[in-house]
Coordinates of C-alpha atoms in Angstrom, one line a residue:
X25 CA 69.3 195.4 166.3
X26 CA 68.8 192.4 164.1
X27 CA 68.6 190.1 167.2
X28 CA 66.1 192.4 168.8
X29 CA 64.0 192.6 165.7
X30 CA 64.2 188.8 165.3
X31 CA 62.9 188.3 168.9
X32 CA 60.2 190.9 168.5
X33 CA 58.8 189.2 165.3
X34 CA 58.9 185.9 167.0
X35 CA 57.1 187.2 170.1
X36 CA 54.5 188.7 168.0
X37 CA 54.0 185.6 165.9
X38 CA 53.4 183.6 169.1
X39 CA 51.1 186.1 170.2
X40 CA 49.0 186.5 167.1
X41 CA 45.3 186.0 167.6
X42 CA 43.5 183.2 165.6
X43 CA 40.4 184.1 163.6
X44 CA 37.3 182.3 164.9
X45 CA 33.6 182.6 165.1
X46 CA 31.3 184.6 162.8
X47 CA 31.7 188.1 161.7
X48 CA 30.5 190.4 164.3
X49 CA 31.7 193.8 165.1
X50 CA 31.8 197.5 165.6
X51 CA 35.0 199.3 166.5
X52 CA 37.2 202.4 166.3
X53 CA 36.4 205.6 164.5
X54 CA 38.8 207.1 162.0
X55 CA 41.5 209.6 162.4
X56 CA 43.8 210.6 159.5
X57 CA 46.8 211.1 161.9
X58 CA 46.5 207.9 163.7
X59 CA 49.9 206.4 164.6
X60 CA 51.8 203.5 165.9
X61 CA 55.5 203.2 164.5
X62 CA 56.7 200.4 166.6
X63 CA 56.2 196.8 167.7
X64 CA 56.4 194.9 171.1
X65 CA 58.4 196.8 173.6
X66 CA 58.5 199.9 171.6
X67 CA 57.0 203.3 172.4
X68 CA 54.3 203.0 169.8
X69 CA 52.4 206.4 168.9
X70 CA 48.8 205.4 169.7
X71 CA 47.3 208.2 171.5
X72 CA 45.7 209.7 168.2
X73 CA 43.7 206.6 167.5
X74 CA 40.1 207.4 168.5
X75 CA 38.1 204.2 169.4
X76 CA 34.3 203.9 169.2
X77 CA 32.2 200.8 169.8
X78 CA 33.4 197.2 170.8
X79 CA 33.7 194.2 169.0
X80 CA 35.7 191.9 166.7
X81 CA 36.9 192.5 163.2
X82 CA 37.7 189.5 161.1
X83 CA 40.2 189.4 158.1
X84 CA 42.4 187.0 156.3
X85 CA 44.7 186.5 153.3
X86 CA 48.3 187.1 152.5
X87 CA 50.8 185.3 154.6
X88 CA 53.5 187.8 153.2
X89 CA 52.2 190.5 155.4
X90 CA 51.8 188.5 158.5
X91 CA 54.6 190.1 160.5
X92 CA 53.5 193.6 159.5
X93 CA 49.9 192.7 160.5
X94 CA 51.2 191.4 163.9
X95 CA 52.8 194.8 164.6
X96 CA 49.9 196.9 163.3
X97 CA 47.3 194.8 165.2
X98 CA 49.3 195.1 168.4
X99 CA 49.6 198.9 168.1
X100 CA 46.0 199.3 167.1
X101 CA 44.6 197.0 169.8
X102 CA 46.8 198.8 172.5
X103 CA 44.9 201.9 171.8
X104 CA 41.4 200.3 171.2
X105 CA 41.4 197.7 174.1
X106 CA 37.5 197.0 173.4
X107 CA 38.3 196.1 169.7
X108 CA 39.5 192.8 168.7
X109 CA 41.3 192.6 165.3
X110 CA 41.9 189.0 164.0
X111 CA 43.9 188.5 160.9
X112 CA 44.5 184.9 159.8
X113 CA 47.3 184.3 157.3
X114 CA 45.6 181.8 155.1
X115 CA 47.3 182.9 151.8
X116 CA 46.0 185.2 149.3
X117 CA 43.8 182.9 147.3
X118 CA 42.0 181.8 150.4
X119 CA 41.6 185.3 151.7
X120 CA 39.9 186.7 148.5
X121 CA 37.6 183.7 148.6
X122 CA 36.5 184.3 152.1
X123 CA 36.1 188.1 151.5
X124 CA 33.9 187.2 148.3
X125 CA 31.7 185.2 150.4
X126 CA 31.1 188.0 152.9
X127 CA 32.8 186.2 155.7
X128 CA 35.5 188.9 156.4
X129 CA 35.6 192.7 156.6
X130 CA 38.7 192.8 154.3
X131 CA 41.2 190.7 152.7
X132 CA 45.0 190.7 152.2
X133 CA 46.3 189.6 148.7
X134 CA 49.8 189.8 147.0
X135 CA 47.9 190.0 143.7
X136 CA 45.3 192.5 142.4
X137 CA 41.9 191.2 141.9
X138 CA 40.9 189.7 138.6
X139 CA 38.0 191.3 136.5
X140 CA 35.6 188.2 137.4
X141 CA 36.5 188.7 141.1
X142 CA 35.6 192.5 140.9
X143 CA 32.4 191.4 139.4
X144 CA 31.5 189.0 142.0
X145 CA 32.3 191.4 144.6
X146 CA 29.4 193.6 143.7
X147 CA 27.3 190.9 145.4
X148 CA 28.9 191.5 148.7
X149 CA 29.7 195.4 148.2
X150 CA 26.1 196.6 147.9
X151 CA 26.0 199.4 145.6
X152 CA 30.0 199.2 145.2
X153 CA 32.6 196.9 144.5
X154 CA 35.9 195.6 145.9
X155 CA 39.1 197.7 145.3
X156 CA 42.8 197.1 145.7
X157 CA 44.6 199.2 148.2
X158 CA 48.4 198.8 148.0
X159 CA 49.6 198.6 151.7
X160 CA 52.8 196.5 152.0
X161 CA 55.7 196.5 149.6
X162 CA 58.9 194.5 149.7
X163 CA 61.3 192.1 148.1
X164 CA 60.8 188.4 147.4
X165 CA 64.1 187.0 148.5
X166 CA 65.6 183.8 147.0
X167 CA 66.9 182.1 149.9
X168 CA 69.2 179.1 149.7
X169 CA 71.1 176.5 151.7
X170 CA 74.3 175.6 150.0
X171 CA 77.1 174.4 152.4
X172 CA 80.1 176.5 152.0
X173 CA 78.5 179.2 149.8
X174 CA 77.8 182.5 151.6
X175 CA 77.7 184.8 148.4
X176 CA 75.6 183.5 145.6
X177 CA 74.5 185.4 142.4
X178 CA 71.7 184.2 140.1
X179 CA 69.9 185.7 137.1
X180 CA 66.5 185.3 135.7
X181 CA 67.2 182.7 133.0
X182 CA 69.1 180.7 135.6
X183 CA 66.3 180.9 138.3
X184 CA 63.7 180.0 135.7
X185 CA 65.6 176.8 134.7
X186 CA 66.2 176.0 138.5
X187 CA 62.4 176.3 139.3
X188 CA 61.5 174.3 136.2
X189 CA 63.9 171.3 137.0
X190 CA 66.1 172.1 134.0
X191 CA 69.1 172.8 136.1
X192 CA 69.4 170.2 138.9
X193 CA 72.9 170.5 140.3
X194 CA 74.5 173.3 142.1
X195 CA 77.6 172.8 140.2
X196 CA 75.7 173.3 136.9
X197 CA 78.0 175.3 134.4
X198 CA 75.2 178.3 134.4
X199 CA 75.6 178.8 138.1
X200 CA 79.3 178.5 137.9
X201 CA 79.5 181.3 135.3
X202 CA 77.7 183.6 137.5
X203 CA 79.8 182.7 140.6
X204 CA 83.4 182.1 139.3
X205 CA 85.1 182.3 142.8
X206 CA 82.5 180.2 144.6
X207 CA 83.1 176.6 145.7
X208 CA 79.8 175.1 144.4
X209 CA 79.3 171.5 145.5
X210 CA 78.1 168.7 143.3
X211 CA 74.9 168.8 145.3
X212 CA 71.3 168.1 144.0
X213 CA 69.1 171.3 144.0
X214 CA 66.0 170.9 146.1
X215 CA 63.7 173.7 144.9
X216 CA 60.7 174.3 147.0
X217 CA 57.5 176.1 146.0
X218 CA 54.2 177.0 147.6
X219 CA 51.5 174.3 147.8
X220 CA 48.8 176.8 148.5
X221 CA 47.4 179.4 146.1
X222 CA 49.8 182.3 146.7
X223 CA 50.2 185.9 145.6
X224 CA 54.0 185.5 146.4
X225 CA 54.1 182.7 143.7
X226 CA 52.1 184.9 141.3
X227 CA 54.6 187.6 141.7
X228 CA 57.6 185.3 141.5
X229 CA 56.4 183.7 138.4
X230 CA 55.6 187.2 136.8
X231 CA 59.2 188.0 137.3
X232 CA 60.4 184.8 135.7
X233 CA 58.0 185.2 132.7
X234 CA 58.8 188.9 132.3
X235 CA 62.6 188.7 132.7
X236 CA 63.2 185.3 131.2
X237 CA 60.2 184.4 128.8
X238 CA 62.4 182.0 126.8
X239 CA 63.2 179.9 129.8
X240 CA 59.9 180.2 131.7
X241 CA 57.1 179.1 129.5
X242 CA 54.4 178.8 132.2
X243 CA 51.8 181.6 132.7
X244 CA 52.0 183.5 136.0
X245 CA 49.5 182.3 138.6
X246 CA 48.8 181.9 142.1
X247 CA 48.9 178.0 141.9
X248 CA 52.4 176.7 141.1
X249 CA 52.8 175.6 137.4
X250 CA 56.5 174.7 137.2
X251 CA 57.9 171.3 136.5
X252 CA 58.9 169.1 139.6
X253 CA 60.2 170.4 142.8
X254 CA 58.8 170.0 146.3
X255 CA 56.0 171.9 148.1
X256 CA 55.3 173.5 151.3
X257 CA 52.4 175.6 152.8
X258 CA 52.9 179.3 153.4
X259 CA 55.9 181.5 153.4
X260 CA 56.7 180.1 156.8
X261 CA 56.7 176.6 155.4
X262 CA 59.0 177.0 152.4
X263 CA 61.6 179.2 154.4
X264 CA 61.6 176.4 157.1
X265 CA 62.4 173.9 154.5
X266 CA 65.2 175.8 153.1
X267 CA 66.7 176.4 156.6
X268 CA 66.6 172.7 157.2
X269 CA 67.3 171.2 153.8
X270 CA 70.8 171.0 152.3
X271 CA 70.7 172.1 148.6
X272 CA 67.4 173.8 149.1
X273 CA 66.2 177.1 147.3
X274 CA 63.0 178.8 147.4
X275 CA 61.2 182.2 147.4
X276 CA 59.7 184.2 150.2
X277 CA 59.4 187.5 151.7
X278 CA 62.6 189.1 153.2
X279 CA 61.3 189.1 156.7
X280 CA 61.2 185.3 156.6
X281 CA 64.9 185.3 155.6
X282 CA 65.9 187.7 158.2
X283 CA 64.0 186.0 160.9
X284 CA 65.5 182.6 160.0
X285 CA 69.0 183.9 159.1
X286 CA 68.7 182.2 155.7
X287 CA 71.2 183.7 153.1
X288 CA 69.7 185.3 149.9
X289 CA 70.9 185.4 146.5
X290 CA 71.9 188.6 144.6
X291 CA 70.3 189.1 141.3
X292 CA 72.3 189.9 137.9
X293 CA 69.7 192.2 136.4
X294 CA 72.0 193.9 133.7
X295 CA 73.0 196.7 136.2
X296 CA 76.7 197.3 136.8
X297 CA 76.6 195.1 140.0
X298 CA 74.5 192.4 141.2
X299 CA 71.5 193.5 143.5
X300 CA 70.8 192.5 147.0
X301 CA 67.3 191.8 148.2
X302 CA 66.9 194.7 150.5
X303 CA 64.0 197.0 151.5
X304 CA 65.7 200.1 149.9
X305 CA 66.4 198.2 146.6
X306 CA 62.8 196.9 146.5
X307 CA 61.6 200.4 147.1
X308 CA 63.6 201.6 144.0
X309 CA 61.9 199.0 141.7
X310 CA 58.3 199.6 143.2
X311 CA 58.7 203.3 142.6
X312 CA 58.6 202.3 138.8
X313 CA 55.1 200.8 139.2
X314 CA 52.3 202.2 137.2
X315 CA 48.5 202.1 138.4
X316 CA 46.4 200.1 136.1
X317 CA 43.3 199.8 138.2
X318 CA 40.4 202.1 137.4
X319 CA 38.9 204.7 139.5
X320 CA 39.3 203.8 143.3
X321 CA 40.9 200.7 142.4
X322 CA 44.6 201.2 142.9
X323 CA 46.0 198.1 141.4
X324 CA 49.6 198.4 140.2
X325 CA 51.6 196.9 137.4
X326 CA 55.3 196.3 138.6
X327 CA 58.4 196.4 136.5
X328 CA 59.9 193.2 136.7
X329 CA 62.7 193.9 134.0
X330 CA 64.2 197.1 135.5
X331 CA 68.0 197.5 135.1
X332 CA 68.3 200.5 137.2
X333 CA 71.3 200.6 139.4
X334 CA 70.3 199.1 142.9
X335 CA 66.8 198.2 141.8
X336 CA 65.8 194.7 143.1
X337 CA 63.0 193.6 140.6
X338 CA 61.5 190.6 142.5
X339 CA 59.1 192.4 144.4
X340 CA 55.6 192.3 145.5
X341 CA 52.8 194.8 146.7
X342 CA 50.3 193.4 149.3
X343 CA 46.7 194.8 148.6
X344 CA 44.1 195.1 151.4
X345 CA 40.8 194.4 149.5
X346 CA 37.8 196.1 150.8
X347 CA 34.6 197.5 149.5
X348 CA 34.7 201.0 148.3
X349 CA 30.9 201.2 149.1
X350 CA 28.4 198.9 150.6
X351 CA 30.5 197.9 153.7
X352 CA 28.3 196.3 156.4
X353 CA 27.3 199.1 158.9
X354 CA 28.6 197.0 161.8
X355 CA 32.0 196.6 160.2
X356 CA 32.5 199.9 158.5
X357 CA 33.9 202.1 161.4
X358 CA 36.6 199.5 162.5
X359 CA 37.6 198.8 158.9
X360 CA 37.9 202.4 157.9
X361 CA 39.7 203.3 161.1
X362 CA 42.1 200.2 160.8
X363 CA 43.0 201.0 157.1
X364 CA 43.5 204.7 158.0
X365 CA 46.0 203.8 160.6
X366 CA 48.1 201.2 158.6
X367 CA 48.3 203.6 155.5
X368 CA 49.2 206.5 157.7
X369 CA 52.8 207.8 158.0
X370 CA 53.1 206.1 161.4
X371 CA 51.6 202.8 160.2
X372 CA 54.1 202.7 157.3
X373 CA 57.0 203.7 159.4
X374 CA 56.7 200.4 161.3
X375 CA 57.3 198.4 158.0
X376 CA 61.0 198.9 157.5
X377 CA 62.3 197.4 160.7
X378 CA 60.4 194.2 159.7
X379 CA 61.9 193.8 156.3
X380 CA 59.2 195.5 154.3
X381 CA 59.2 198.6 152.1
X382 CA 56.8 201.5 152.9
X383 CA 54.9 202.7 150.2
X384 CA 56.5 205.3 147.8
X385 CA 55.0 208.8 148.6
X386 CA 52.8 209.0 145.6
X387 CA 51.3 205.8 145.9
X388 CA 50.6 206.3 149.7
X389 CA 48.9 209.6 149.3
X390 CA 46.5 207.9 146.8
X391 CA 45.8 205.2 149.3
X392 CA 45.2 207.6 152.0
X393 CA 42.6 209.5 149.9
X394 CA 40.7 206.5 148.8
X395 CA 40.5 205.0 152.3
X396 CA 38.9 208.4 153.4
X397 CA 36.2 207.7 150.9
X398 CA 35.3 204.3 152.0
X399 CA 31.6 204.0 152.9

């Protein structure tokens, strides 16, 4: 099954459409029971998706949700053959910027909008504002490439020191203490971070700041603020560097680790046993999230310091960012219909096989109700 999943993701990645041209569209109408629970080669349920109009829908942003978007777009386009949905994984920062410039119908971001971005969005969302719609959940895996080490345990203070260049060798006493039976080599640590503004970076550094404030002095941000290290663009870039660089370590979504067969570290959270980066363990942590957005804005506050058994705390939630009111008449039908599909039970069911965590029921119900009101 893992091999089939890997091949499917690769095939979808090769076939993903690139964003081009100016924003122009009309498209499918909405249906609360739309479906599509599989990827390439699967019997995806698409018969309930009702399509209206023809055209192109442009969107961009989070690279963390790229593999999910590939499947969603394939399923949706299979039903709506006259509708072309182009999602470009440019990174969360770039996606939000493009959306606020009115160039895309919606954006993907691994961090909720800041107050000033919501204010600015009112220029694009006439009579309304941009809102955060949680859509994709999942663990941020800590992938590594250490010859001879197949089972690695780390904790927040040690990770903070590694990514701030305070621990520079894999044989460091702090790592040995967490891995007493491992044969750790006297090898230089090659810590890779994102070169682009990234919601994954924002969430990863929120974890470091929240769980190890004494060791991570930098403020969480989409832009990397740590000391030293090496940079690469996008989740695909940093995961590729880990795979090919001896002594490397980085952070990226679990789907990239799965596709690249990259080992991931377990976390010592204070629970009885170290916690693996898995979809189910991430879901346990995400279920503790609290809504901090107001009104239709469903921004969440994650608990990065959970010590619950089996809860993996380095998680992110990717938001689709759209106007609650004031959407362009030519983009509204397609935007609303597509968001209805991906938030549906069938749309969410497609996530787990790709290494993502479907939204907890309470959060998913709020998202569906909010999407239904988009105008």
